[in-house]
Amino acid sequence: MSSNNLKNCGLGFAVLTTLCACSLNRTAARVTSGVIDRGLPAVFSQADTQYVKEALPANLQLMEILLKSDPDNGKMLVNTAQGFCGYALMFLEDENPGRASLFYAKGEAYALSALKGATAATAKKSDVPALFWRNFCRASYININRDKPEAIAELPALEPDLEKLLTLDPGYYYNGAQSLLGAYYSMRPRMFGGDPDKAIAYFKLALEGPG
């Protein structure tokens, strides 16, 4: 065999090996994604919050590593968004609002990637988890940055997404759309559409609904 043929064979083998490795990494990421999807609710339902506080960062890091191998994995993107937002809400808002803001922004970015361009006008029921966590992260970010005009300016963008969630799946995540609409109407100043009565009504629906 000539040296050129040997080089070509070597190159072909290297490419094949790389493709196989990428495929194996992606397969492993998807298998692990399913495990995390089933296990994440158990983490957040732990009665020992200190355990959750200590355990969750490693899980978040693992999910980010897996996304490097499978960046279009919608389920993993949504779980990562939920993880960052949940951790910020439970452990960072009171002690470190600046860091909580970073976690919320990161969570929103992952959820936005999971939406793959879907908007309030085009979202389908399969987009509900990503749409919900995108707006949960965004609403939470606005709530702890109400002293910043640029954060308050984002409020109107929430409403069409939340109304769409209410249409597609009002019971998702314990009537989450109603809870977010309650937060939305309570955060907005009255002169810009805020309505305490509407907020209370939506919070009641969230508590009493079937979700």
C-alpha positions as a Python dict, from the first residue, in 0.01 Angstrom:
ca = {
    (1, 'M'): (0, 0, 0),
    (2, 'S'): (138, 342, -96),
    (3, 'S'): (214, 608, 162),
    (4, 'N'): (-72, 821, 25),
    (5, 'N'): (-317, 535, 66),
    (6, 'L'): (-192, 479, 418),
    (7, 'K'): (-243, 846, 498),
    (8, 'N'): (-594, 838, 352),
    (9, 'C'): (-679, 527, 551),
    (10, 'G'): (-540, 685, 865),
    (11, 'L'): (-741, 1001, 806),
    (12, 'G'): (-1057, 802, 741),
    (13, 'F'): (-1006, 601, 1060),
    (14, 'A'): (-952, 920, 1261),
    (15, 'V'): (-1271, 1076, 1123),
    (16, 'L'): (-1468, 755, 1188),
    (17, 'T'): (-1333, 734, 1543),
    (18, 'T'): (-1426, 1097, 1610),
    (19, 'L'): (-1778, 1047, 1472),
    (20, 'C'): (-1825, 732, 1682),
    (21, 'A'): (-1702, 912, 1993),
    (22, 'C'): (-1940, 1203, 1930),
    (23, 'S'): (-2228, 962, 1877),
    (24, 'L'): (-2146, 772, 2197),
    (25, 'N'): (-2119, 1096, 2394),
    (26, 'R'): (-2455, 1210, 2261),
    (27, 'T'): (-2615, 874, 2341),
    (28, 'A'): (-2474, 881, 2694),
    (29, 'A'): (-2600, 1237, 2738),
    (30, 'R'): (-2950, 1137, 2630),
    (31, 'V'): (-2961, 835, 2860),
    (32, 'T'): (-2843, 1048, 3152),
    (33, 'S'): (-3092, 1318, 3053),
    (34, 'G'): (-3377, 1073, 3109),
    (35, 'V'): (-3241, 980, 3452),
    (36, 'I'): (-3214, 1348, 3550),
    (37, 'D'): (-3562, 1421, 3414),
    (38, 'R'): (-3709, 1154, 3641),
    (39, 'G'): (-3489, 1240, 3939),
    (40, 'L'): (-3499, 1622, 3949),
    (41, 'P'): (-3845, 1642, 4113),
    (42, 'A'): (-3716, 1419, 4394),
    (43, 'V'): (-3427, 1659, 4455),
    (44, 'F'): (-3657, 1960, 4489),
    (45, 'S'): (-3902, 1770, 4711),
    (46, 'Q'): (-3634, 1683, 4969),
    (47, 'A'): (-3732, 1791, 5320),
    (48, 'D'): (-3364, 1852, 5402),
    (49, 'T'): (-3304, 2182, 5222),
    (50, 'Q'): (-2938, 2192, 5325),
    (51, 'Y'): (-2888, 1864, 5141),
    (52, 'V'): (-3046, 2015, 4829),
    (53, 'K'): (-2833, 2328, 4863),
    (54, 'E'): (-2515, 2121, 4875),
    (55, 'A'): (-2613, 1861, 4612),
    (56, 'L'): (-2771, 2071, 4339),
    (57, 'P'): (-2466, 2268, 4217),
    (58, 'A'): (-2287, 1945, 4118),
    (59, 'N'): (-2598, 1833, 3930),
    (60, 'L'): (-2621, 2167, 3750),
    (61, 'Q'): (-2257, 2137, 3648),
    (62, 'L'): (-2319, 1782, 3523),
    (63, 'M'): (-2614, 1898, 3312),
    (64, 'E'): (-2406, 2176, 3158),
    (65, 'I'): (-2131, 1925, 3074),
    (66, 'L'): (-2384, 1689, 2913),
    (67, 'L'): (-2526, 1975, 2706),
    (68, 'K'): (-2182, 2024, 2553),
    (69, 'S'): (-2224, 1678, 2397),
    (70, 'D'): (-2593, 1719, 2313),
    (71, 'P'): (-2673, 2093, 2288),
    (72, 'D'): (-3013, 2042, 2122),
    (73, 'N'): (-3148, 1810, 2392),
    (74, 'G'): (-3472, 1991, 2475),
    (75, 'K'): (-3544, 1789, 2787),
    (76, 'M'): (-3197, 1857, 2929),
    (77, 'L'): (-3222, 2227, 2841),
    (78, 'V'): (-3552, 2256, 3029),
    (79, 'N'): (-3420, 2064, 3330),
    (80, 'T'): (-3110, 2285, 3342),
    (81, 'A'): (-3328, 2597, 3327),
    (82, 'Q'): (-3544, 2461, 3609),
    (83, 'G'): (-3237, 2372, 3813),
    (84, 'F'): (-3079, 2717, 3790),
    (85, 'C'): (-3406, 2897, 3859),
    (86, 'G'): (-3503, 2668, 4144),
    (87, 'Y'): (-3163, 2702, 4310),
    (88, 'A'): (-3173, 3082, 4280),
    (89, 'L'): (-3522, 3099, 4429),
    (90, 'M'): (-3453, 2863, 4717),
    (91, 'F'): (-3102, 2964, 4818),
    (92, 'L'): (-2970, 3281, 4656),
    (93, 'E'): (-3238, 3551, 4647),
    (94, 'D'): (-3209, 3648, 5014),
    (95, 'E'): (-2836, 3606, 5068),
    (96, 'N'): (-2699, 3707, 4728),
    (97, 'P'): (-2947, 3879, 4491),
    (98, 'G'): (-2673, 3958, 4239),
    (99, 'R'): (-2581, 3592, 4205),
    (100, 'A'): (-2950, 3497, 4194),
    (101, 'S'): (-2991, 3736, 3901),
    (102, 'L'): (-2708, 3559, 3717),
    (103, 'F'): (-2869, 3220, 3780),
    (104, 'Y'): (-3208, 3345, 3657),
    (105, 'A'): (-3049, 3488, 3342),
    (106, 'K'): (-2868, 3160, 3282),
    (107, 'G'): (-3186, 2960, 3335),
    (108, 'E'): (-3379, 3180, 3095),
    (109, 'A'): (-3110, 3135, 2830),
    (110, 'Y'): (-3135, 2755, 2854),
    (111, 'A'): (-3515, 2764, 2834),
    (112, 'L'): (-3496, 3000, 2537),
    (113, 'S'): (-3267, 2753, 2359),
    (114, 'A'): (-3520, 2477, 2428),
    (115, 'L'): (-3794, 2685, 2262),
    (116, 'K'): (-3597, 2676, 1934),
    (117, 'G'): (-3753, 3001, 1814),
    (118, 'A'): (-4109, 2929, 1928),
    (119, 'T'): (-4298, 3238, 2049),
    (120, 'A'): (-4634, 3307, 2211),
    (121, 'A'): (-4782, 3314, 1861),
    (122, 'T'): (-4635, 2982, 1747),
    (123, 'A'): (-4583, 2774, 2064),
    (124, 'K'): (-4747, 2431, 2084),
    (125, 'K'): (-4834, 2220, 2386),
    (126, 'S'): (-4499, 2044, 2359),
    (127, 'D'): (-4333, 2384, 2414),
    (128, 'V'): (-4508, 2442, 2748),
    (129, 'P'): (-4220, 2333, 2978),
    (130, 'A'): (-3967, 2554, 2799),
    (131, 'L'): (-4211, 2846, 2775),
    (132, 'F'): (-4299, 2818, 3143),
    (133, 'W'): (-3941, 2806, 3270),
    (134, 'R'): (-3833, 3085, 3040),
    (135, 'N'): (-4099, 3309, 3192),
    (136, 'F'): (-4049, 3182, 3547),
    (137, 'C'): (-3681, 3278, 3523),
    (138, 'R'): (-3760, 3610, 3359),
    (139, 'A'): (-4034, 3704, 3607),
    (140, 'S'): (-3810, 3608, 3900),
    (141, 'Y'): (-3524, 3816, 3760),
    (142, 'I'): (-3754, 4118, 3722),
    (143, 'N'): (-3895, 4072, 4072),
    (144, 'I'): (-3557, 4102, 4244),
    (145, 'N'): (-3447, 4389, 4018),
    (146, 'R'): (-3750, 4615, 4046),
    (147, 'D'): (-3522, 4907, 4126),
    (148, 'K'): (-3377, 4883, 3775),
    (149, 'P'): (-3579, 5051, 3496),
    (150, 'E'): (-3441, 4811, 3235),
    (151, 'A'): (-3580, 4514, 3431),
    (152, 'I'): (-3924, 4673, 3475),
    (153, 'A'): (-3927, 4750, 3102),
    (154, 'E'): (-3928, 4373, 3037),
    (155, 'L'): (-4259, 4320, 3220),
    (156, 'P'): (-4497, 4375, 2924),
    (157, 'A'): (-4320, 4098, 2730),
    (158, 'L'): (-4435, 3844, 2990),
    (159, 'E'): (-4809, 3881, 2931),
    (160, 'P'): (-4848, 3718, 2585),
    (161, 'D'): (-4635, 3420, 2692),
    (162, 'L'): (-4831, 3374, 3014),
    (163, 'E'): (-5166, 3397, 2834),
    (164, 'K'): (-5042, 3136, 2589),
    (165, 'L'): (-4942, 2907, 2877),
    (166, 'L'): (-5288, 2950, 3023),
    (167, 'T'): (-5439, 2843, 2690),
    (168, 'L'): (-5207, 2548, 2624),
    (169, 'D'): (-5179, 2389, 2969),
    (170, 'P'): (-5311, 2586, 3268),
    (171, 'G'): (-5230, 2304, 3510),
    (172, 'Y'): (-4863, 2268, 3420),
    (173, 'Y'): (-4629, 2281, 3721),
    (174, 'Y'): (-4898, 2321, 3988),
    (175, 'N'): (-5103, 2580, 3793),
    (176, 'G'): (-4785, 2769, 3721),
    (177, 'A'): (-4936, 2999, 3457),
    (178, 'Q'): (-5186, 3136, 3710),
    (179, 'S'): (-4912, 3189, 3968),
    (180, 'L'): (-4699, 3378, 3717),
    (181, 'L'): (-4994, 3590, 3605),
    (182, 'G'): (-5060, 3674, 3969),
    (183, 'A'): (-4698, 3780, 4006),
    (184, 'Y'): (-4718, 3974, 3680),
    (185, 'Y'): (-5017, 4185, 3786),
    (186, 'S'): (-4873, 4242, 4133),
    (187, 'M'): (-4534, 4357, 3997),
    (188, 'R'): (-4665, 4602, 3737),
    (189, 'P'): (-4731, 4958, 3861),
    (190, 'R'): (-5101, 5048, 3848),
    (191, 'M'): (-5040, 5322, 3591),
    (192, 'F'): (-4884, 5062, 3359),
    (193, 'G'): (-5149, 4792, 3391),
    (194, 'G'): (-5086, 4654, 3739),
    (195, 'D'): (-5396, 4522, 3910),
    (196, 'P'): (-5385, 4388, 4270),
    (197, 'D'): (-5736, 4243, 4239),
    (198, 'K'): (-5641, 4046, 3928),
    (199, 'A'): (-5324, 3932, 4102),
    (200, 'I'): (-5521, 3796, 4399),
    (201, 'A'): (-5770, 3626, 4167),
    (202, 'Y'): (-5493, 3449, 3977),
    (203, 'F'): (-5317, 3344, 4296),
    (204, 'K'): (-5647, 3195, 4420),
    (205, 'L'): (-5688, 3006, 4093),
    (206, 'A'): (-5337, 2870, 4131),
    (207, 'L'): (-5415, 2743, 4482),
    (208, 'E'): (-5758, 2603, 4400),
    (209, 'G'): (-5699, 2470, 4048),
    (210, 'P'): (-5655, 2104, 3956),
    (211, 'G'): (-5286, 2128, 3860),
}
